[in-house]
């Protein structure tokens, strides 16, 4: 990480800072010495950040973090004032899966429309701010793969430059709708950029399943929400009904990419895949079946006592991503699956002890 002097206290706008990835990006940016303006939906969401022990431990200087209240990110012009005098933007906010049931029309209203409107709205606002030099957008690997092909298994090695056509439904589940929202957001924003040719450039980060400690989690139930639940369900004895693509990445690594991507002189604009291989240097991705072995190795007492049943199963669908561009450009390698599992399980145990 850089120091405050390295960044000259440059101002970064971050959206989605009250999420699993977003909060880690926020704290990493502050550690690196950036001034941060966080766009949040309400004062209550701002309180979530400033009351968190991880944030308090930073002991940052007064004024290094400020908040702008944006109740609806998809409203036209929502960011017009928020982007003023900002040098960089990190756009993470986007609808995520919830586990609830949706109708086909609700899929469009909840996932696709807000994802596209939020991203395009932010870019259109950035055009009105001459200070903006770069926008970093959190995309996903599901934005660059054919969804059905990906969840069924393929011999293809996916590249950061791959693109797929938007599929308007019907969607088999909410993950399919979420994936479609990422395709739509990427395709629409790239088309807009080519047409408008604004004064700033774009970086897209494409993470696979993000695994790792979520500093905002306060209860065991909250720990199960989101992609960390893939690991925790196995640890707690669940046998998954369907296999999952074998791609994951440590939350710390994804956050690091977002903050380091602000260095325009070192990191070219474009797309970068964020996904790990175990072992490093291969295309082997993640094998979910190794969760039990990793947990038994690192948490033997909790397994023996029954706190962690560690007898669930998540089968793996082979899926390969070429991450060489990312690792070569940024100059470091992604952490393997083992530290991802350890991070998630340790978080769960810590929360369990506090409750």
Tab-separated table of C-alpha atoms in Angstrom:
chain	number	residue	atom	x	y	z
A	1	UNK	CA	0.000	0.000	0.000
A	2	UNK	CA	1.119	3.558	-0.641
A	3	UNK	CA	1.324	6.321	1.906
A	4	UNK	CA	-0.678	9.518	2.159
A	5	UNK	CA	2.247	11.305	0.496
A	6	UNK	CA	2.233	8.855	-2.435
A	7	UNK	CA	-1.389	9.626	-3.294
A	8	UNK	CA	-1.240	13.337	-2.400
A	9	UNK	CA	-4.568	12.807	-0.701
A	10	UNK	CA	-6.317	12.499	-4.062
A	11	UNK	CA	-10.114	12.308	-3.843
A	12	UNK	CA	-11.836	9.022	-4.732
A	13	UNK	CA	-15.596	8.500	-4.964
A	14	UNK	CA	-16.645	4.993	-3.906
A	15	UNK	CA	-20.122	3.515	-4.365
A	16	UNK	CA	-21.217	0.313	-2.627
A	17	UNK	CA	-18.924	0.864	0.375
A	18	UNK	CA	-21.336	-0.867	2.763
A	19	UNK	CA	-20.954	-4.254	1.084
A	20	UNK	CA	-18.592	-7.211	1.530
A	21	UNK	CA	-16.131	-6.027	-1.121
A	22	UNK	CA	-16.935	-2.324	-0.920
A	23	UNK	CA	-16.041	-1.901	2.743
A	24	UNK	CA	-12.659	-3.570	2.194
A	25	UNK	CA	-12.015	-1.306	-0.809
A	26	UNK	CA	-12.937	1.705	1.325
A	27	UNK	CA	-10.572	0.815	4.169
A	28	UNK	CA	-7.762	-0.098	1.752
A	29	UNK	CA	-8.151	3.233	-0.069
A	30	UNK	CA	-8.003	5.113	3.226
A	31	UNK	CA	-4.921	3.135	4.294
A	32	UNK	CA	-3.276	4.029	0.985
A	33	UNK	CA	-3.733	7.705	1.792
A	34	UNK	CA	-6.593	8.619	-0.521
A	35	UNK	CA	-9.347	10.944	0.571
A	36	UNK	CA	-12.640	9.108	0.084
A	37	UNK	CA	-16.133	10.357	-0.632
A	38	UNK	CA	-18.527	7.455	-0.063
A	39	UNK	CA	-21.910	7.567	-1.786
A	40	UNK	CA	-24.439	5.893	0.523
A	41	UNK	CA	-28.209	5.599	0.448
A	42	UNK	CA	-28.812	7.014	3.932
A	43	UNK	CA	-27.214	8.350	7.117
A	44	UNK	CA	-27.842	4.931	8.631
A	45	UNK	CA	-25.603	3.330	5.998
A	46	UNK	CA	-22.873	5.863	6.775
A	47	UNK	CA	-23.175	4.928	10.452
A	48	UNK	CA	-22.553	1.280	9.510
A	49	UNK	CA	-19.132	2.341	8.262
A	50	UNK	CA	-18.014	4.772	10.967
A	51	UNK	CA	-19.160	2.487	13.805
A	52	UNK	CA	-17.219	-0.512	12.471
A	53	UNK	CA	-14.127	-1.558	14.487
A	54	UNK	CA	-12.029	-1.983	11.320
A	55	UNK	CA	-12.739	1.611	10.339
A	56	UNK	CA	-12.109	2.935	13.840
A	57	UNK	CA	-8.770	1.111	13.975
A	58	UNK	CA	-7.546	3.128	10.974
A	59	UNK	CA	-7.525	6.282	13.101
A	60	UNK	CA	-7.677	8.397	9.955
A	61	UNK	CA	-7.282	12.150	9.877
A	62	UNK	CA	-10.364	14.347	10.101
A	63	UNK	CA	-11.946	14.937	6.715
A	64	UNK	CA	-10.244	12.001	4.989
A	65	UNK	CA	-13.643	10.266	4.714
A	66	UNK	CA	-16.825	12.124	3.828
A	67	UNK	CA	-20.272	10.916	2.804
A	68	UNK	CA	-22.765	11.914	0.137
A	69	UNK	CA	-26.336	10.692	0.517
A	70	UNK	CA	-27.723	9.282	-2.752
A	71	UNK	CA	-31.066	7.594	-1.925
A	72	UNK	CA	-31.596	6.118	-5.411
A	73	UNK	CA	-28.498	5.444	-7.480
A	74	UNK	CA	-30.533	4.757	-10.632
A	75	UNK	CA	-32.196	8.186	-10.830
A	76	UNK	CA	-30.895	10.304	-13.694
A	77	UNK	CA	-28.418	12.888	-12.449
A	78	UNK	CA	-28.137	11.202	-9.041
A	79	UNK	CA	-24.350	11.578	-9.078
A	80	UNK	CA	-24.068	15.028	-10.701
A	81	UNK	CA	-23.069	16.800	-7.485
A	82	UNK	CA	-21.294	13.822	-5.930
A	83	UNK	CA	-18.657	13.535	-8.679
A	84	UNK	CA	-17.515	17.149	-8.544
A	85	UNK	CA	-13.781	17.613	-7.760
A	86	UNK	CA	-13.238	13.835	-7.706
A	87	UNK	CA	-10.142	12.445	-9.454
A	88	UNK	CA	-11.108	8.764	-9.407
A	89	UNK	CA	-14.324	6.779	-9.109
A	90	UNK	CA	-14.667	3.182	-7.900
A	91	UNK	CA	-18.162	1.961	-8.763
A	92	UNK	CA	-19.052	-1.193	-6.819
A	93	UNK	CA	-22.752	-0.674	-6.060
A	94	UNK	CA	-25.011	-3.073	-7.984
A	95	UNK	CA	-27.874	-5.445	-7.098
A	96	UNK	CA	-26.724	-8.757	-5.598
A	97	UNK	CA	-28.482	-12.077	-5.072
A	98	UNK	CA	-30.780	-12.318	-2.055
A	99	UNK	CA	-32.104	-15.875	-1.879
A	100	UNK	CA	-35.720	-14.738	-2.328
A	101	UNK	CA	-38.150	-15.743	-5.067
A	102	UNK	CA	-38.724	-13.408	-8.022
A	103	UNK	CA	-41.129	-13.316	-10.947
A	104	UNK	CA	-39.558	-12.845	-14.390
A	105	UNK	CA	-40.606	-9.178	-14.425
A	106	UNK	CA	-39.149	-8.684	-10.948
A	107	UNK	CA	-35.829	-10.097	-12.144
A	108	UNK	CA	-35.649	-7.269	-14.675
A	109	UNK	CA	-36.771	-4.614	-12.200
A	110	UNK	CA	-34.488	-5.734	-9.371
A	111	UNK	CA	-31.311	-6.798	-11.185
A	112	UNK	CA	-31.021	-5.579	-14.747
A	113	UNK	CA	-32.576	-2.113	-14.845
A	114	UNK	CA	-30.772	-0.747	-11.739
A	115	UNK	CA	-27.414	-2.268	-12.741
A	116	UNK	CA	-27.489	-0.575	-16.139
A	117	UNK	CA	-29.030	2.703	-14.954
A	118	UNK	CA	-26.629	2.988	-12.022
A	119	UNK	CA	-23.525	2.464	-14.151
A	120	UNK	CA	-24.588	4.630	-17.103
A	121	UNK	CA	-25.887	7.317	-14.754
A	122	UNK	CA	-22.561	7.497	-12.973
A	123	UNK	CA	-20.623	7.688	-16.248
A	124	UNK	CA	-22.893	10.443	-17.565
A	125	UNK	CA	-22.378	12.398	-14.350
A	126	UNK	CA	-18.605	11.899	-14.594
A	127	UNK	CA	-18.654	13.613	-18.002
A	128	UNK	CA	-19.798	16.761	-16.181
A	129	UNK	CA	-16.790	16.642	-13.847
A	130	UNK	CA	-13.545	17.629	-15.640
A	131	UNK	CA	-11.545	16.455	-12.606
A	132	UNK	CA	-12.362	12.757	-13.180
A	133	UNK	CA	-9.463	10.849	-14.765
A	134	UNK	CA	-10.419	7.189	-14.289
A	135	UNK	CA	-13.472	5.109	-13.373
A	136	UNK	CA	-12.942	1.601	-11.970
A	137	UNK	CA	-16.039	-0.591	-12.272
A	138	UNK	CA	-16.712	-3.853	-10.447
A	139	UNK	CA	-17.938	-6.229	-13.118
A	140	UNK	CA	-17.823	-10.036	-12.784
A	141	UNK	CA	-16.609	-13.127	-14.593
A	142	UNK	CA	-20.286	-13.805	-15.343
A	143	UNK	CA	-20.241	-10.695	-17.554
A	144	UNK	CA	-17.796	-12.349	-19.961
A	145	UNK	CA	-19.068	-15.946	-20.116
A	146	UNK	CA	-22.090	-17.665	-21.576
A	147	UNK	CA	-23.992	-18.404	-18.363
A	148	UNK	CA	-25.441	-21.781	-19.346
A	149	UNK	CA	-22.095	-22.897	-20.759
A	150	UNK	CA	-20.298	-21.767	-17.582
A	151	UNK	CA	-22.583	-23.579	-15.130
A	152	UNK	CA	-22.620	-26.698	-17.327
A	153	UNK	CA	-18.871	-26.996	-17.832
A	154	UNK	CA	-16.681	-26.047	-20.759
A	155	UNK	CA	-13.183	-26.732	-22.056
A	156	UNK	CA	-12.812	-23.087	-22.984
A	157	UNK	CA	-10.207	-20.930	-21.225
A	158	UNK	CA	-11.974	-17.608	-20.671
A	159	UNK	CA	-10.120	-14.349	-21.359
A	160	UNK	CA	-10.636	-10.850	-19.956
A	161	UNK	CA	-11.520	-9.573	-23.435
A	162	UNK	CA	-14.299	-12.141	-24.000
A	163	UNK	CA	-17.764	-10.668	-24.445
A	164	UNK	CA	-21.214	-12.265	-24.692
A	165	UNK	CA	-24.611	-11.049	-25.858
A	166	UNK	CA	-27.225	-10.001	-23.326
A	167	UNK	CA	-29.982	-12.581	-22.824
A	168	UNK	CA	-33.328	-11.043	-21.902
A	169	UNK	CA	-34.734	-14.076	-20.117
A	170	UNK	CA	-36.616	-16.011	-18.974
A	171	UNK	CA	-34.103	-16.692	-16.192
A	172	UNK	CA	-33.796	-20.069	-14.468
A	173	UNK	CA	-32.940	-18.472	-11.111
A	174	UNK	CA	-31.785	-15.214	-9.568
A	175	UNK	CA	-28.116	-15.991	-10.191
A	176	UNK	CA	-28.926	-16.169	-13.906
A	177	UNK	CA	-30.657	-12.779	-13.678
A	178	UNK	CA	-27.740	-11.344	-11.697
A	179	UNK	CA	-25.363	-12.629	-14.375
A	180	UNK	CA	-27.477	-11.050	-17.096
A	181	UNK	CA	-27.359	-7.735	-15.224
A	182	UNK	CA	-23.558	-7.860	-15.270
A	183	UNK	CA	-23.546	-8.626	-19.012
A	184	UNK	CA	-25.942	-5.750	-19.687
A	185	UNK	CA	-23.999	-3.300	-17.520
A	186	UNK	CA	-20.674	-4.168	-19.167
A	187	UNK	CA	-21.966	-4.150	-22.734
A	188	UNK	CA	-23.989	-0.953	-22.351
A	189	UNK	CA	-21.211	0.962	-20.599
A	190	UNK	CA	-18.605	-0.109	-23.168
A	191	UNK	CA	-20.925	0.903	-26.027
A	192	UNK	CA	-21.577	4.258	-24.339
A	193	UNK	CA	-17.850	4.823	-23.858
A	194	UNK	CA	-17.038	4.090	-27.503
A	195	UNK	CA	-19.750	6.467	-28.647
A	196	UNK	CA	-19.120	9.317	-26.196
A	197	UNK	CA	-15.298	9.117	-25.904
A	198	UNK	CA	-15.211	10.982	-22.573
A	199	UNK	CA	-12.149	12.609	-20.981
A	200	UNK	CA	-11.613	9.725	-18.510
A	201	UNK	CA	-10.757	6.057	-19.023
A	202	UNK	CA	-12.324	2.847	-17.683
A	203	UNK	CA	-11.019	-0.186	-15.822
A	204	UNK	CA	-13.240	-3.239	-15.318
A	205	UNK	CA	-12.462	-5.765	-12.573
A	206	UNK	CA	-14.096	-9.174	-13.168
A	207	UNK	CA	-14.099	-11.244	-9.940
A	208	UNK	CA	-15.264	-14.844	-9.678
A	209	UNK	CA	-16.888	-16.048	-6.411
A	210	UNK	CA	-15.495	-13.664	-3.773
A	211	UNK	CA	-14.499	-15.497	-0.589
A	212	UNK	CA	-12.990	-14.001	2.552
A	213	UNK	CA	-13.742	-12.175	5.768
A	214	UNK	CA	-16.631	-9.718	5.675
A	215	UNK	CA	-15.877	-7.064	8.294
A	216	UNK	CA	-19.521	-5.918	8.395
A	217	UNK	CA	-20.948	-9.284	9.479
A	218	UNK	CA	-22.278	-9.298	13.053
A	219	UNK	CA	-24.269	-12.548	13.296
A	220	UNK	CA	-23.813	-16.162	12.127
A	221	UNK	CA	-26.886	-15.705	9.931
A	222	UNK	CA	-25.334	-12.691	8.192
A	223	UNK	CA	-22.157	-14.691	7.619
A	224	UNK	CA	-24.136	-17.150	5.483
A	225	UNK	CA	-25.359	-14.464	3.071
A	226	UNK	CA	-23.541	-14.004	-0.219
A	227	UNK	CA	-20.671	-15.955	-1.715
A	228	UNK	CA	-19.074	-16.812	1.653
A	229	UNK	CA	-22.098	-19.045	2.142
A	230	UNK	CA	-20.730	-21.478	-0.452
A	231	UNK	CA	-17.910	-22.380	1.943
A	232	UNK	CA	-19.883	-22.093	5.168
A	233	UNK	CA	-22.731	-24.313	4.021
A	234	UNK	CA	-20.222	-27.124	3.443
A	235	UNK	CA	-18.595	-26.476	6.822
A	236	UNK	CA	-21.992	-26.653	8.531
A	237	UNK	CA	-22.964	-29.942	6.893
A	238	UNK	CA	-24.979	-28.996	3.827
A	239	UNK	CA	-24.750	-31.146	0.707
A	240	UNK	CA	-25.310	-28.865	-2.283
A	241	UNK	CA	-27.973	-29.935	-4.755
A	242	UNK	CA	-25.925	-28.852	-7.771
A	243	UNK	CA	-22.239	-28.476	-8.609
A	244	UNK	CA	-20.721	-24.992	-8.902
A	245	UNK	CA	-18.094	-23.593	-11.277
A	246	UNK	CA	-14.633	-23.930	-9.754
A	247	UNK	CA	-13.645	-20.288	-9.591
A	248	UNK	CA	-13.034	-18.182	-6.488
A	249	UNK	CA	-10.894	-15.282	-5.300
A	250	UNK	CA	-9.920	-13.788	-1.941
A	251	UNK	CA	-11.854	-10.633	-1.009
A	252	UNK	CA	-8.580	-8.985	0.044
A	253	UNK	CA	-7.134	-9.525	-3.433
A	254	UNK	CA	-10.169	-8.092	-5.228
A	255	UNK	CA	-10.103	-5.004	-3.014
A	256	UNK	CA	-6.384	-4.594	-3.633
A	257	UNK	CA	-6.951	-4.657	-7.403
A	258	UNK	CA	-9.551	-1.901	-7.188
A	259	UNK	CA	-7.282	0.431	-5.237
A	260	UNK	CA	-4.135	-0.300	-7.243
A	261	UNK	CA	-6.109	0.222	-10.475
A	262	UNK	CA	-6.207	3.929	-9.610
A	263	UNK	CA	-2.532	4.166	-10.659
A	264	UNK	CA	-3.073	5.247	-14.270
A	265	UNK	CA	0.628	5.473	-15.005
A	266	UNK	CA	1.125	1.799	-14.117
A	267	UNK	CA	-2.195	0.065	-14.852
A	268	UNK	CA	-3.595	0.463	-18.392
A	269	UNK	CA	-7.337	0.852	-18.926
A	270	UNK	CA	-9.264	-2.307	-19.807
A	271	UNK	CA	-10.592	-5.530	-18.310
A	272	UNK	CA	-8.899	-7.641	-15.635
A	273	UNK	CA	-10.068	-11.029	-14.346
A	274	UNK	CA	-9.848	-11.574	-10.580
A	275	UNK	CA	-9.753	-15.301	-9.869
A	276	UNK	CA	-7.337	-17.697	-8.197
A	277	UNK	CA	-5.749	-20.977	-9.185
A	278	UNK	CA	-4.786	-23.716	-6.754
A	279	UNK	CA	-1.949	-24.407	-7.127
A	280	UNK	CA	-0.678	-21.103	-8.485
A	281	UNK	CA	0.664	-21.121	-12.002
A	282	UNK	CA	-1.940	-23.621	-13.215
A	283	UNK	CA	-5.426	-23.207	-14.682
A	284	UNK	CA	-6.918	-25.467	-12.021
A	285	UNK	CA	-9.083	-22.825	-10.355
A	286	UNK	CA	-10.889	-23.907	-7.184
A	287	UNK	CA	-11.963	-27.385	-6.125
A	288	UNK	CA	-14.810	-26.934	-3.651
A	289	UNK	CA	-14.369	-30.559	-2.531
A	290	UNK	CA	-11.146	-29.530	-0.739
A	291	UNK	CA	-13.030	-27.379	1.800
A	292	UNK	CA	-13.382	-30.243	4.303
A	293	UNK	CA	-9.689	-31.099	4.178
A	294	UNK	CA	-8.651	-27.453	4.650
A	295	UNK	CA	-11.026	-26.957	7.586
A	296	UNK	CA	-9.873	-30.178	9.278
A	297	UNK	CA	-6.270	-29.004	8.933
A	298	UNK	CA	-6.752	-25.503	10.339
A	299	UNK	CA	-9.629	-25.952	12.803
A	300	UNK	CA	-9.240	-29.480	14.264
A	301	UNK	CA	-10.587	-28.578	17.723
A	302	UNK	CA	-13.756	-26.977	16.382
A	303	UNK	CA	-14.366	-29.949	14.097
A	304	UNK	CA	-13.793	-32.441	16.898
A	305	UNK	CA	-16.101	-30.552	19.268
A	306	UNK	CA	-18.853	-30.389	16.627
A	307	UNK	CA	-18.927	-26.595	16.324
A	308	UNK	CA	-17.997	-27.191	12.685
A	309	UNK	CA	-19.678	-30.315	11.323
A	310	UNK	CA	-17.406	-30.191	8.274
A	311	UNK	CA	-19.286	-33.014	6.553
A	312	UNK	CA	-21.053	-31.119	3.773
A	313	UNK	CA	-20.195	-31.227	0.096
A	314	UNK	CA	-20.064	-28.831	-2.817
A	315	UNK	CA	-19.088	-30.496	-6.079
A	316	UNK	CA	-17.099	-28.615	-8.703
A	317	UNK	CA	-17.657	-27.903	-12.381
A	318	UNK	CA	-14.352	-27.389	-14.156
A	319	UNK	CA	-13.955	-23.815	-15.343
A	320	UNK	CA	-10.765	-22.051	-16.414
A	321	UNK	CA	-9.892	-18.363	-16.567
A	322	UNK	CA	-6.665	-16.908	-17.912
A	323	UNK	CA	-5.499	-14.554	-15.156
A	324	UNK	CA	-2.000	-14.014	-16.557
A	325	UNK	CA	-2.831	-10.511	-17.818
A	326	UNK	CA	-3.971	-9.420	-14.357
A	327	UNK	CA	-1.056	-10.927	-12.464
A	328	UNK	CA	1.522	-9.608	-14.947
A	329	UNK	CA	0.067	-6.091	-15.021
A	330	UNK	CA	-0.395	-5.723	-11.269
A	331	UNK	CA	2.797	-7.594	-10.415
A	332	UNK	CA	1.532	-10.099	-7.845
A	333	UNK	CA	-0.299	-13.431	-7.653
A	334	UNK	CA	-3.730	-14.242	-6.269
A	335	UNK	CA	-3.939	-16.151	-2.996
A	336	UNK	CA	-4.886	-19.800	-3.383
A	337	UNK	CA	-8.150	-21.325	-2.153
A	338	UNK	CA	-6.801	-22.435	1.239
A	339	UNK	CA	-6.404	-18.925	2.737
A	340	UNK	CA	-9.831	-18.032	1.369
A	341	UNK	CA	-11.418	-20.899	3.321
A	342	UNK	CA	-9.445	-20.084	6.472
A	343	UNK	CA	-10.508	-16.430	6.285
A	344	UNK	CA	-14.204	-17.286	5.916
A	345	UNK	CA	-14.272	-19.929	8.655
A	346	UNK	CA	-12.285	-17.772	11.099
A	347	UNK	CA	-14.764	-14.942	10.506
A	348	UNK	CA	-17.659	-17.300	11.239
A	349	UNK	CA	-16.051	-18.530	14.462
A	350	UNK	CA	-15.261	-14.983	15.591
A	351	UNK	CA	-18.870	-13.924	15.063
A	352	UNK	CA	-20.095	-17.079	16.799
A	353	UNK	CA	-17.977	-16.266	19.859
A	354	UNK	CA	-19.388	-12.729	20.046
A	355	UNK	CA	-22.961	-14.015	19.957
